[in-house]
XYZ file of N, CA, C and O in Angstrom:
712
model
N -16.709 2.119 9.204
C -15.816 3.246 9.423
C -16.410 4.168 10.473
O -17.601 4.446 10.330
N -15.728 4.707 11.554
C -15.828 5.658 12.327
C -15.879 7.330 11.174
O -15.750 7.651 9.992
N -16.203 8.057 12.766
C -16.415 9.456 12.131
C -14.984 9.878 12.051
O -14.768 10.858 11.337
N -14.049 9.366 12.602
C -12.614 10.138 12.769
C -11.519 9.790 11.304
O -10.354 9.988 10.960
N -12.796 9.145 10.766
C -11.844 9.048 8.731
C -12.408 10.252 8.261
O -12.249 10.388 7.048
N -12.985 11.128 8.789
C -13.488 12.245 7.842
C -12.404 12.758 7.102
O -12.609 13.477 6.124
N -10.977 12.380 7.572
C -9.773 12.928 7.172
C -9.676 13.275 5.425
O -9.057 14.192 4.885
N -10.552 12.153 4.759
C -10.490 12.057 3.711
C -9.013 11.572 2.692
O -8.767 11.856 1.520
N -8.279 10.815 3.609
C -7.305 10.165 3.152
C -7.753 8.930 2.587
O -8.839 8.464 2.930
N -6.820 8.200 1.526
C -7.106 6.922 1.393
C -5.944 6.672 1.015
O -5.155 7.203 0.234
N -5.928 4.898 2.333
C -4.115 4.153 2.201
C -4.772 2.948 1.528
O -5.854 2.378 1.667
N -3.566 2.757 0.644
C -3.966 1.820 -0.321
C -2.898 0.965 -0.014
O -1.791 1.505 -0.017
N -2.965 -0.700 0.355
C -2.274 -1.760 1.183
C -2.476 -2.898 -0.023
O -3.358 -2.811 -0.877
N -1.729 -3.728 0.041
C -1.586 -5.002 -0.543
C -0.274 -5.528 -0.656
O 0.696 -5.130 -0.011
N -0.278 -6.486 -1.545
C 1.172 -7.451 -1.859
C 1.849 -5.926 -2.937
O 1.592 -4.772 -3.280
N 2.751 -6.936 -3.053
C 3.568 -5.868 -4.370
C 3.149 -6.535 -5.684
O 2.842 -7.675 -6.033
N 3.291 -5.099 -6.375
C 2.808 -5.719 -7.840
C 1.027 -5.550 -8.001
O 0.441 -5.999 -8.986
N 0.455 -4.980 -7.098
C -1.391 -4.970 -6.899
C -1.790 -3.696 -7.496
O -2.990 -3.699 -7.770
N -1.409 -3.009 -7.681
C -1.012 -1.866 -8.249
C -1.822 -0.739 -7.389
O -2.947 -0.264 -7.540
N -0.705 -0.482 -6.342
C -0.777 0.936 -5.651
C -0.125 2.018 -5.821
O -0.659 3.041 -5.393
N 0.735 2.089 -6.251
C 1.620 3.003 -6.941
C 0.752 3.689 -7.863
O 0.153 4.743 -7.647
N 0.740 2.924 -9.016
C -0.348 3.265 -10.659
C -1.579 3.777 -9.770
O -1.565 4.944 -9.379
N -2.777 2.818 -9.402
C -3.992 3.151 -8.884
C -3.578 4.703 -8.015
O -3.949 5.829 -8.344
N -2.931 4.425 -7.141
C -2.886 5.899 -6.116
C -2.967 6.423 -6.918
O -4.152 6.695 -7.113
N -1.861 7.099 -8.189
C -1.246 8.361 -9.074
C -2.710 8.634 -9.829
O -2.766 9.824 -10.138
N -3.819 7.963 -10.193
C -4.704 7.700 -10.515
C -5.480 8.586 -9.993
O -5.628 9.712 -10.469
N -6.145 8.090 -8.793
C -7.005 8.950 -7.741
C -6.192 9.638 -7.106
O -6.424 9.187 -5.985
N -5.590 10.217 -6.990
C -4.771 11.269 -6.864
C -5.149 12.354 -7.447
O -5.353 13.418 -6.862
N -5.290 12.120 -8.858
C -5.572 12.888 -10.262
C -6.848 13.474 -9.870
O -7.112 14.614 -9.486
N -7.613 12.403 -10.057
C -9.071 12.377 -10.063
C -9.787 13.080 -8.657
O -10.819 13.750 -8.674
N -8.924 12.731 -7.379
C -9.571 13.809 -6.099
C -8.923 15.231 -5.817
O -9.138 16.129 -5.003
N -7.847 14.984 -7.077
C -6.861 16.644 -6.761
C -6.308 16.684 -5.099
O -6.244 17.697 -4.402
N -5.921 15.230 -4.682
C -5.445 15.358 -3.168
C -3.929 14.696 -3.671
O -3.664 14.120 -4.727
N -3.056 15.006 -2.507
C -1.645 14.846 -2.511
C -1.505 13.606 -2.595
O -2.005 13.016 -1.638
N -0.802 12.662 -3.705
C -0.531 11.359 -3.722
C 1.307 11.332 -3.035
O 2.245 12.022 -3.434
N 1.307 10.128 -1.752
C 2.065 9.977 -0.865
C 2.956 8.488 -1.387
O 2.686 7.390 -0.901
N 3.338 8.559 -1.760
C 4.421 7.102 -2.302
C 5.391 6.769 -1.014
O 6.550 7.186 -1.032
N 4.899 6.012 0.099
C 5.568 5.716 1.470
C 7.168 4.848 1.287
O 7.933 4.592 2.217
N 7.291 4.648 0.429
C 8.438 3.915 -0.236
C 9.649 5.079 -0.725
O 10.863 5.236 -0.597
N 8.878 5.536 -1.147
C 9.851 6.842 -2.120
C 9.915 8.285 -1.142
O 10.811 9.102 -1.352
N 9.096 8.465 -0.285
C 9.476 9.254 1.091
C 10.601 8.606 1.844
O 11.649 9.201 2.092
N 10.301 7.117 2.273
C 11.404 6.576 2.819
C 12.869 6.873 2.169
O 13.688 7.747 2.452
N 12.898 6.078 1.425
C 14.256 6.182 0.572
C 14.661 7.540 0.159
O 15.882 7.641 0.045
N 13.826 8.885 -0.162
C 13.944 10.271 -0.010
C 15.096 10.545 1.366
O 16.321 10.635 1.298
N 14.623 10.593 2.015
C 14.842 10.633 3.261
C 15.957 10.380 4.188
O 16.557 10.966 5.088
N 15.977 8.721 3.286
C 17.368 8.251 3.727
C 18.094 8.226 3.416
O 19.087 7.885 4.059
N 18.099 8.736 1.635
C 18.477 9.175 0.689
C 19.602 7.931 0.108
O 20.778 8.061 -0.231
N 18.689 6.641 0.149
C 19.509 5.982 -0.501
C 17.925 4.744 -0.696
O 16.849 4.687 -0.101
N 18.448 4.054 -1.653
C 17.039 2.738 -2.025
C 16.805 1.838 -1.356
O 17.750 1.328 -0.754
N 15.587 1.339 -1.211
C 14.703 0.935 -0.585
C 15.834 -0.325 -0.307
O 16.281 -0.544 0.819
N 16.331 -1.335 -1.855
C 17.349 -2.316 -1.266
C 18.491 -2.161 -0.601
O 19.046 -3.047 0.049
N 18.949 -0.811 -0.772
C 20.272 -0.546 -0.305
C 20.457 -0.191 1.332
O 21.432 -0.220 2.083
N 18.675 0.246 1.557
C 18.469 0.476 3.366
C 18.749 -1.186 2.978
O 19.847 -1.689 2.737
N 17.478 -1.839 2.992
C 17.505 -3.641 3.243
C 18.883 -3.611 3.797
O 19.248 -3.350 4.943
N 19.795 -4.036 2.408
C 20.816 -4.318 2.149
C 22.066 -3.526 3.715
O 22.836 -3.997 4.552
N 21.719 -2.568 3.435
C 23.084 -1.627 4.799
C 22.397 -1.881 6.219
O 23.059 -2.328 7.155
N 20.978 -1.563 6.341
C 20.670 -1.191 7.688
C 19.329 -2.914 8.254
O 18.882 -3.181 9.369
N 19.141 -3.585 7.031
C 18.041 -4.297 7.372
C 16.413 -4.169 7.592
O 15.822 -3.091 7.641
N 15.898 -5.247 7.694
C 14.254 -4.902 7.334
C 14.076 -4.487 8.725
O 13.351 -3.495 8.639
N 14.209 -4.595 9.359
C 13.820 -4.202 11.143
C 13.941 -2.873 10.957
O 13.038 -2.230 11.494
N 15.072 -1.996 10.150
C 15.213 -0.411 10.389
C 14.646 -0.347 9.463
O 14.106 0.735 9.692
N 14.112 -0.761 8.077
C 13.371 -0.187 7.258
C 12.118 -0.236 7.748
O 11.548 0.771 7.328
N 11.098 -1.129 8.679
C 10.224 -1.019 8.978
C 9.823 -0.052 10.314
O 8.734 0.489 10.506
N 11.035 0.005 11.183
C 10.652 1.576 12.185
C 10.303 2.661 11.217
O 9.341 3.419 11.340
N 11.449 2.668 9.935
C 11.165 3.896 9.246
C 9.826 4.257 8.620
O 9.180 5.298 8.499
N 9.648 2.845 8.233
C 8.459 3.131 7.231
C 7.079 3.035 8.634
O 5.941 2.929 8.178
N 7.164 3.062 9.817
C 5.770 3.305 11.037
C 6.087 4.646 10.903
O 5.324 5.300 10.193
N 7.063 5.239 11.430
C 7.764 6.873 11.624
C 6.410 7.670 10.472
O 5.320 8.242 10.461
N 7.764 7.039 9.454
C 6.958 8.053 8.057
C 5.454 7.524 8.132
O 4.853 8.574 8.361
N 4.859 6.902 8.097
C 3.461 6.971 7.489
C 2.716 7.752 9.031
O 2.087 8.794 8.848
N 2.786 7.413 9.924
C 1.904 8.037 11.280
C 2.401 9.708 10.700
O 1.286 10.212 10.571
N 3.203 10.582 10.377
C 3.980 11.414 10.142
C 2.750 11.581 8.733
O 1.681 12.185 8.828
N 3.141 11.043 7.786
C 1.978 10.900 6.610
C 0.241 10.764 6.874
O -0.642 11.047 6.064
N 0.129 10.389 7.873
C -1.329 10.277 8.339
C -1.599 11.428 9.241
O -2.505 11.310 10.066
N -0.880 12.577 9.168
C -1.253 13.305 10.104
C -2.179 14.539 9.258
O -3.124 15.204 9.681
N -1.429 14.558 7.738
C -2.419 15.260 7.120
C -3.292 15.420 6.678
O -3.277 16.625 6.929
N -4.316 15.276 6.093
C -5.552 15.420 5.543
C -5.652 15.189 3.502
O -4.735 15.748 2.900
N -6.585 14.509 2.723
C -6.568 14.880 1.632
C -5.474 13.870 0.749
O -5.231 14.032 -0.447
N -4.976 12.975 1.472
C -3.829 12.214 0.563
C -4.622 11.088 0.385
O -5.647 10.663 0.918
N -3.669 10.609 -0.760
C -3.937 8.715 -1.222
C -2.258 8.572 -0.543
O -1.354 9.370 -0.292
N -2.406 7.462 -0.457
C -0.967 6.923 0.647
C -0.866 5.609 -0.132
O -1.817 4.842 0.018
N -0.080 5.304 -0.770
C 0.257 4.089 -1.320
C 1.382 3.535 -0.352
O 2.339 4.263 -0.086
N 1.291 2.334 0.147
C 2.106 1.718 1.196
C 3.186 0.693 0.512
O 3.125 0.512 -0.705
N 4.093 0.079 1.239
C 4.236 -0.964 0.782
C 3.969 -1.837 1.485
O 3.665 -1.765 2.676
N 4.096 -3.229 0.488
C 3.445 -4.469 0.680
C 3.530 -4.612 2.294
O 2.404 -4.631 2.793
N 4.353 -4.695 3.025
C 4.773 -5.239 4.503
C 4.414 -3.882 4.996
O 5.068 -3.753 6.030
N 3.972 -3.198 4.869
C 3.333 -1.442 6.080
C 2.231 -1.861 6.921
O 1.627 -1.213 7.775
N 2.028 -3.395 6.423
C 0.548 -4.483 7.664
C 1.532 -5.035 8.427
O 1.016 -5.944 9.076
N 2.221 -4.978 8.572
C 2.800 -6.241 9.482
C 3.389 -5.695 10.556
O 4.386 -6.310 10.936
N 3.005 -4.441 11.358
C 2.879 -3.847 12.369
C 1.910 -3.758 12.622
O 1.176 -3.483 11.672
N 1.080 -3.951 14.310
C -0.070 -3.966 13.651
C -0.254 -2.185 14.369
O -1.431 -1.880 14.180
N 0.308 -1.299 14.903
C 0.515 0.062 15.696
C 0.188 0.803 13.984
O -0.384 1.855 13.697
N 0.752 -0.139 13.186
C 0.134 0.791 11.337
C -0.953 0.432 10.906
O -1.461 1.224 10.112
N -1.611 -0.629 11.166
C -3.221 -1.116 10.607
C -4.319 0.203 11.624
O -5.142 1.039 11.249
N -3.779 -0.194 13.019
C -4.737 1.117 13.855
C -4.641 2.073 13.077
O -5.656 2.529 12.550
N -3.466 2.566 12.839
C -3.384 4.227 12.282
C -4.153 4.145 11.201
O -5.018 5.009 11.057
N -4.015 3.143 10.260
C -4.668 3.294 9.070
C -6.031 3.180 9.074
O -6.560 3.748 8.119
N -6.509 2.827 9.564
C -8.042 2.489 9.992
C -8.635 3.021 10.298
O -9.827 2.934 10.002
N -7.969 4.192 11.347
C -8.649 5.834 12.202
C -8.323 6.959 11.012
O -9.243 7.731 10.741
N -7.090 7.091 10.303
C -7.013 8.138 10.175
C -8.068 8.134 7.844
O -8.386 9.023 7.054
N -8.115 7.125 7.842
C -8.785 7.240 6.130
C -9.061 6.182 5.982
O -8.740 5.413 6.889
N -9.807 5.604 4.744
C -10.495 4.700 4.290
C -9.602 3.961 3.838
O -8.729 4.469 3.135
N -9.585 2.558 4.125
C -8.054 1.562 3.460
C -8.594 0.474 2.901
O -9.470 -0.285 3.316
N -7.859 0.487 1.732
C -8.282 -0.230 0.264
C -7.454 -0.965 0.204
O -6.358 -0.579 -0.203
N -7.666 -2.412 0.612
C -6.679 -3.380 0.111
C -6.795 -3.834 -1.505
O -7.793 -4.350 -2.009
N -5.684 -3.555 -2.115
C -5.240 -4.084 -3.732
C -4.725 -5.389 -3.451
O -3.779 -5.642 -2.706
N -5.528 -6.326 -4.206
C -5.202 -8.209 -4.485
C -5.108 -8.566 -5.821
O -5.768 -8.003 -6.694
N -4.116 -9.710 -6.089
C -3.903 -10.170 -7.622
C -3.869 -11.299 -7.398
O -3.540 -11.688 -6.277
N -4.206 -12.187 -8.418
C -3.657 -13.849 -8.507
C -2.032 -13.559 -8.469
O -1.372 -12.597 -8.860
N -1.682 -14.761 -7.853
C -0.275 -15.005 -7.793
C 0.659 -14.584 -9.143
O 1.601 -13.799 -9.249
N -0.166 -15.638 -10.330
C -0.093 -15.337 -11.197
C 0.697 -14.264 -11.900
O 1.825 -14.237 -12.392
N -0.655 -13.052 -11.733
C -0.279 -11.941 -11.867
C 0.549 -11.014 -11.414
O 0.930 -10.023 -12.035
N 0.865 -11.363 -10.209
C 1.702 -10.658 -9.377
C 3.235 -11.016 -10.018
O 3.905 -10.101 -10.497
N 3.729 -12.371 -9.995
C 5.119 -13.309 -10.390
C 5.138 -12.008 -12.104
O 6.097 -11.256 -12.275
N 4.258 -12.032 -12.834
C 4.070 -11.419 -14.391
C 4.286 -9.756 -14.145
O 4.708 -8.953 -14.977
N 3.965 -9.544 -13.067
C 4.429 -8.149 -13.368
C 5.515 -7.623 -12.176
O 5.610 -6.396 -12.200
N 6.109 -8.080 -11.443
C 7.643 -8.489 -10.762
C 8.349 -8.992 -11.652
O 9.517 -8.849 -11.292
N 8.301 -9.506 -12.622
C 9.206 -10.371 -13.632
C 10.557 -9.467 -13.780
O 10.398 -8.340 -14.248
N 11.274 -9.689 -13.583
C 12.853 -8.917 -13.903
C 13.110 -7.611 -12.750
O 14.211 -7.062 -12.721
N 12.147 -7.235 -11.946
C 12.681 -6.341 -11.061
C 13.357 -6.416 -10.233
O 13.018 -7.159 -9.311
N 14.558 -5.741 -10.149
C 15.645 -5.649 -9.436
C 15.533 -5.065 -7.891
O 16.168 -5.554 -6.957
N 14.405 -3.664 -7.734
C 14.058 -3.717 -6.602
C 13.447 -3.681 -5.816
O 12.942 -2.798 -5.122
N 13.440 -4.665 -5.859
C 12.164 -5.604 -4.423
C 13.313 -6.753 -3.595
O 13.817 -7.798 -4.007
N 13.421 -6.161 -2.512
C 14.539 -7.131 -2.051
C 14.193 -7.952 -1.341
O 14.923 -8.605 -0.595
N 12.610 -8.079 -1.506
C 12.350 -9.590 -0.535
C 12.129 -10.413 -1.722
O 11.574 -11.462 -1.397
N 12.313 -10.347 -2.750
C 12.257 -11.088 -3.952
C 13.987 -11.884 -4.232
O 14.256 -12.599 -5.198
N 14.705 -11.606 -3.397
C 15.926 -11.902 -4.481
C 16.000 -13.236 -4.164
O 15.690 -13.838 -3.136
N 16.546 -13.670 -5.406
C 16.911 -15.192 -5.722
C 15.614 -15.308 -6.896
O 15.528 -14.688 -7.956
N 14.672 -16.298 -6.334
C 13.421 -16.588 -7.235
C 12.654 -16.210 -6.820
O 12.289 -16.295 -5.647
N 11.836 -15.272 -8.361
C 10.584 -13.733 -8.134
C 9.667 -15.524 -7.667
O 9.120 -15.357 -6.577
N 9.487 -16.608 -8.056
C 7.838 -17.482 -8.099
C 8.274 -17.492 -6.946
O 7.760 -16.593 -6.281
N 8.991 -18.100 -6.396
C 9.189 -19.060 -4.954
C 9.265 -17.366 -3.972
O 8.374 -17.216 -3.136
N 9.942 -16.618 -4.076
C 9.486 -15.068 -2.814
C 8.171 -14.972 -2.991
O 7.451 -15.066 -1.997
N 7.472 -14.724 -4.560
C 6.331 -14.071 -4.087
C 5.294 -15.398 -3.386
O 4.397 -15.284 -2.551
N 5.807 -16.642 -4.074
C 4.354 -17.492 -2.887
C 4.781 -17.692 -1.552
O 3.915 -18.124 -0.791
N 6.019 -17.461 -1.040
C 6.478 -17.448 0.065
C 5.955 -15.831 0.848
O 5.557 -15.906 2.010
N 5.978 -14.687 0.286
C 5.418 -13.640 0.634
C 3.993 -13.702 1.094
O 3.690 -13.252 2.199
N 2.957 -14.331 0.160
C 1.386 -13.896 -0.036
C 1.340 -15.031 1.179
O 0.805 -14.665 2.226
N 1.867 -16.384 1.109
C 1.282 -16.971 2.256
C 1.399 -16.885 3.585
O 0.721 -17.421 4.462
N 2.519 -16.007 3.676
C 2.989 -15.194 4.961
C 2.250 -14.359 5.004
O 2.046 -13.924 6.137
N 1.342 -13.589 3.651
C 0.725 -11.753 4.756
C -0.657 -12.678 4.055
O -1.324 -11.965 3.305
N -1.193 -14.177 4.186
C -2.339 -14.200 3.534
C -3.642 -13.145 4.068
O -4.503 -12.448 3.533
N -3.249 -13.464 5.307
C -4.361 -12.726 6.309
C -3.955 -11.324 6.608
O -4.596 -10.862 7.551
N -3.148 -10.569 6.127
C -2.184 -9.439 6.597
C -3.249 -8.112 5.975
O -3.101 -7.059 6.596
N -4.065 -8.082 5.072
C -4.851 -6.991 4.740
C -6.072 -7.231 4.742
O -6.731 -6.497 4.005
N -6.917 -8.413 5.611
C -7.940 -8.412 5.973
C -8.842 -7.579 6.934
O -9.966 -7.783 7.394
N -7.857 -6.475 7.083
C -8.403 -5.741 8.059
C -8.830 -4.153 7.600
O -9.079 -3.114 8.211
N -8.776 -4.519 6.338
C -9.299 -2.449 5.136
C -10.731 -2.746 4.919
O -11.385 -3.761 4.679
N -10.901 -1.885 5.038
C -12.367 -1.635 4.740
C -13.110 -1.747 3.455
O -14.289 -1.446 3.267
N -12.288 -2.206 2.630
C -12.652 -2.968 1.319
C -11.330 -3.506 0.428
O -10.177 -3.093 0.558
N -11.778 -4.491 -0.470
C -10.968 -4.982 -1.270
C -11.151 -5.321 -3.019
O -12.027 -5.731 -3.781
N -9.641 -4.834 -3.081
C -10.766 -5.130 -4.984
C -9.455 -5.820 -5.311
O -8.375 -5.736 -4.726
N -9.807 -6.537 -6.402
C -8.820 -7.743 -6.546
C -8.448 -6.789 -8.152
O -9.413 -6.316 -8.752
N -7.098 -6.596 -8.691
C -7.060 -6.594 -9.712
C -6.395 -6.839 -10.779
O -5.799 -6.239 -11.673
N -6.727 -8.167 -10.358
C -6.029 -9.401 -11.805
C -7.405 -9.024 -12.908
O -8.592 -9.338 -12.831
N -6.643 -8.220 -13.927
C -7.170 -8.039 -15.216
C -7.856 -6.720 -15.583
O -8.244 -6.359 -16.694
N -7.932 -5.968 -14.207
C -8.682 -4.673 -14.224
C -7.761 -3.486 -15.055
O -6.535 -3.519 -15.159
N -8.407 -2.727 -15.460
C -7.581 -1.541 -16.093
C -7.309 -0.610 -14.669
O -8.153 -0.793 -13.793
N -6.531 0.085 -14.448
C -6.114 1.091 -13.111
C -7.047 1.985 -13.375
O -7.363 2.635 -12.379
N -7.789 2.351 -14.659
C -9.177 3.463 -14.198
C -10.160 2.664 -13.880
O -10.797 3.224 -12.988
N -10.890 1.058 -14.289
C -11.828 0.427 -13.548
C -11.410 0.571 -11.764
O -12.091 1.256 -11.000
N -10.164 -0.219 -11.318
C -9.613 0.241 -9.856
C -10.056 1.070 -9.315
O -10.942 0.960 -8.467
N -9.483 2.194 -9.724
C -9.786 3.711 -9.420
C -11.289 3.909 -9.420
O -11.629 4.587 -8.450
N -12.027 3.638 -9.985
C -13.711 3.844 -10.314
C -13.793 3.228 -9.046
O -14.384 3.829 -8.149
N -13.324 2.192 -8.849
C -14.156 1.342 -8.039
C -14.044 1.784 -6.392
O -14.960 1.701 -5.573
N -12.527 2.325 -6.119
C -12.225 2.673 -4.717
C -13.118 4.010 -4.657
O -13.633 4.386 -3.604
N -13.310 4.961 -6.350
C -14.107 6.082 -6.013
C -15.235 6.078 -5.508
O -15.411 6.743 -4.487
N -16.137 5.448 -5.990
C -17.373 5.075 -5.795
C -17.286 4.610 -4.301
O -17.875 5.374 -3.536
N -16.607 3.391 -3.639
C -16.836 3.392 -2.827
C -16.495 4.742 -1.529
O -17.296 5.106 -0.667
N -15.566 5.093 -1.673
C -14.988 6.305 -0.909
C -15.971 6.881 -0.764
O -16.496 6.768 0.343
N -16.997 8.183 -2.324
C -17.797 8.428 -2.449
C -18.785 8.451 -1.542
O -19.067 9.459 -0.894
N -19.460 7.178 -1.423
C -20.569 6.530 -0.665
C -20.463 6.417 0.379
O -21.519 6.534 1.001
N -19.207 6.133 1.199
C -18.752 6.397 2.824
C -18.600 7.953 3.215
O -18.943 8.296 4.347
N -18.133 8.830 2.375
C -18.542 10.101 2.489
C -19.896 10.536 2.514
O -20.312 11.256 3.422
N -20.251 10.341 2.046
C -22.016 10.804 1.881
C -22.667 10.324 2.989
O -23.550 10.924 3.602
N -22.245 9.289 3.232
C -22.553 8.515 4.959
C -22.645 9.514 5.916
O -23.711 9.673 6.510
N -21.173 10.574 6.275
C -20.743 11.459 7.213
C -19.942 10.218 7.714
O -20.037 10.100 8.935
N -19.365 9.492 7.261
C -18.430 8.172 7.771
C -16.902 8.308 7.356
O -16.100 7.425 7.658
């Protein structure tokens, strides 16, 4: 990490279902900094759901929106930024994320991921079959969050082990002056 993360943000990246949502709301708690749900700003905003942009306007305008909002979100200081799954697949958003806070990629076994997507309605790169989207998803972004500055896998973890674990490291890159 460069000196220009002093920002003290942390974007938290992975598949869906890795638990960034939970983990963020978590350390959120725990650093008393603004937790940023980039999904739920979007759809705020546009004032309609995440499937219903999909669905009316397409993934091409949901993904300008969601570069817009997060560079817009990275401008402040003190947040956890929970992304969604595809916020890597620009790569004008991996730079940002990389300069402006420490980025924590969240990983699960497939497994786990298919088990806790089970019945959700919205995730609209899921529709038809949650097994066959999500292994069609992970092997498309396999390499898509190899680029955060750490990774914690958490098939089986409790969201306060998670949380411990991004603390500690955060922690220790702070104390750096990093």
């Amino acid at each position: 990490m460069s000196n220009s993360n002093i920002t003290g943000n942390i974007i938290l990246v992975g598949m869906m279902a890795t638990g960034k949502s939970t983990v963020g709301a978590l350390l959120a708690e725990e650093l008393s900094y603004e937790l940023v749900d980039l999904d739920q700003v979007i759809a705020k905003e546009a004032g309609r759901s995440i499937p219903e942009i999909f669905e009316k306007d397409g993934e091409a305008y949901f993904r300008a929106a969601e570069t817009a909002v997060l560079a817009r979100m990275l401008e402040g200081r003190n947040r956890i930024i929970s992304t969604g799954g595809g916020a890597v697949l620009a790569p004008e958003n991996t730079a940002i994320m990389l300069e402006k806070g420490l980025v924590v990629a969240l990983t699960a076994s497939e497994k786990e991921i298919i088990t806790r997507v089970g019945g959700d309605r919205n995730r609209p790169l899921l529709a038809g079959n949650t097994e066959e989207g999500v292994r069609r998803i992970m092997e498309q972004r396999r390499d898509a969050y190899r680029f955060a500055h750490c990774t914690v896998d958490t098939t089986g973890l409790s969201v306060a082990q998670v949380s411990q674990y991004i603390l500690t490291h955060y922690r220790g890159s702070a104390s750096k002056g990093l």
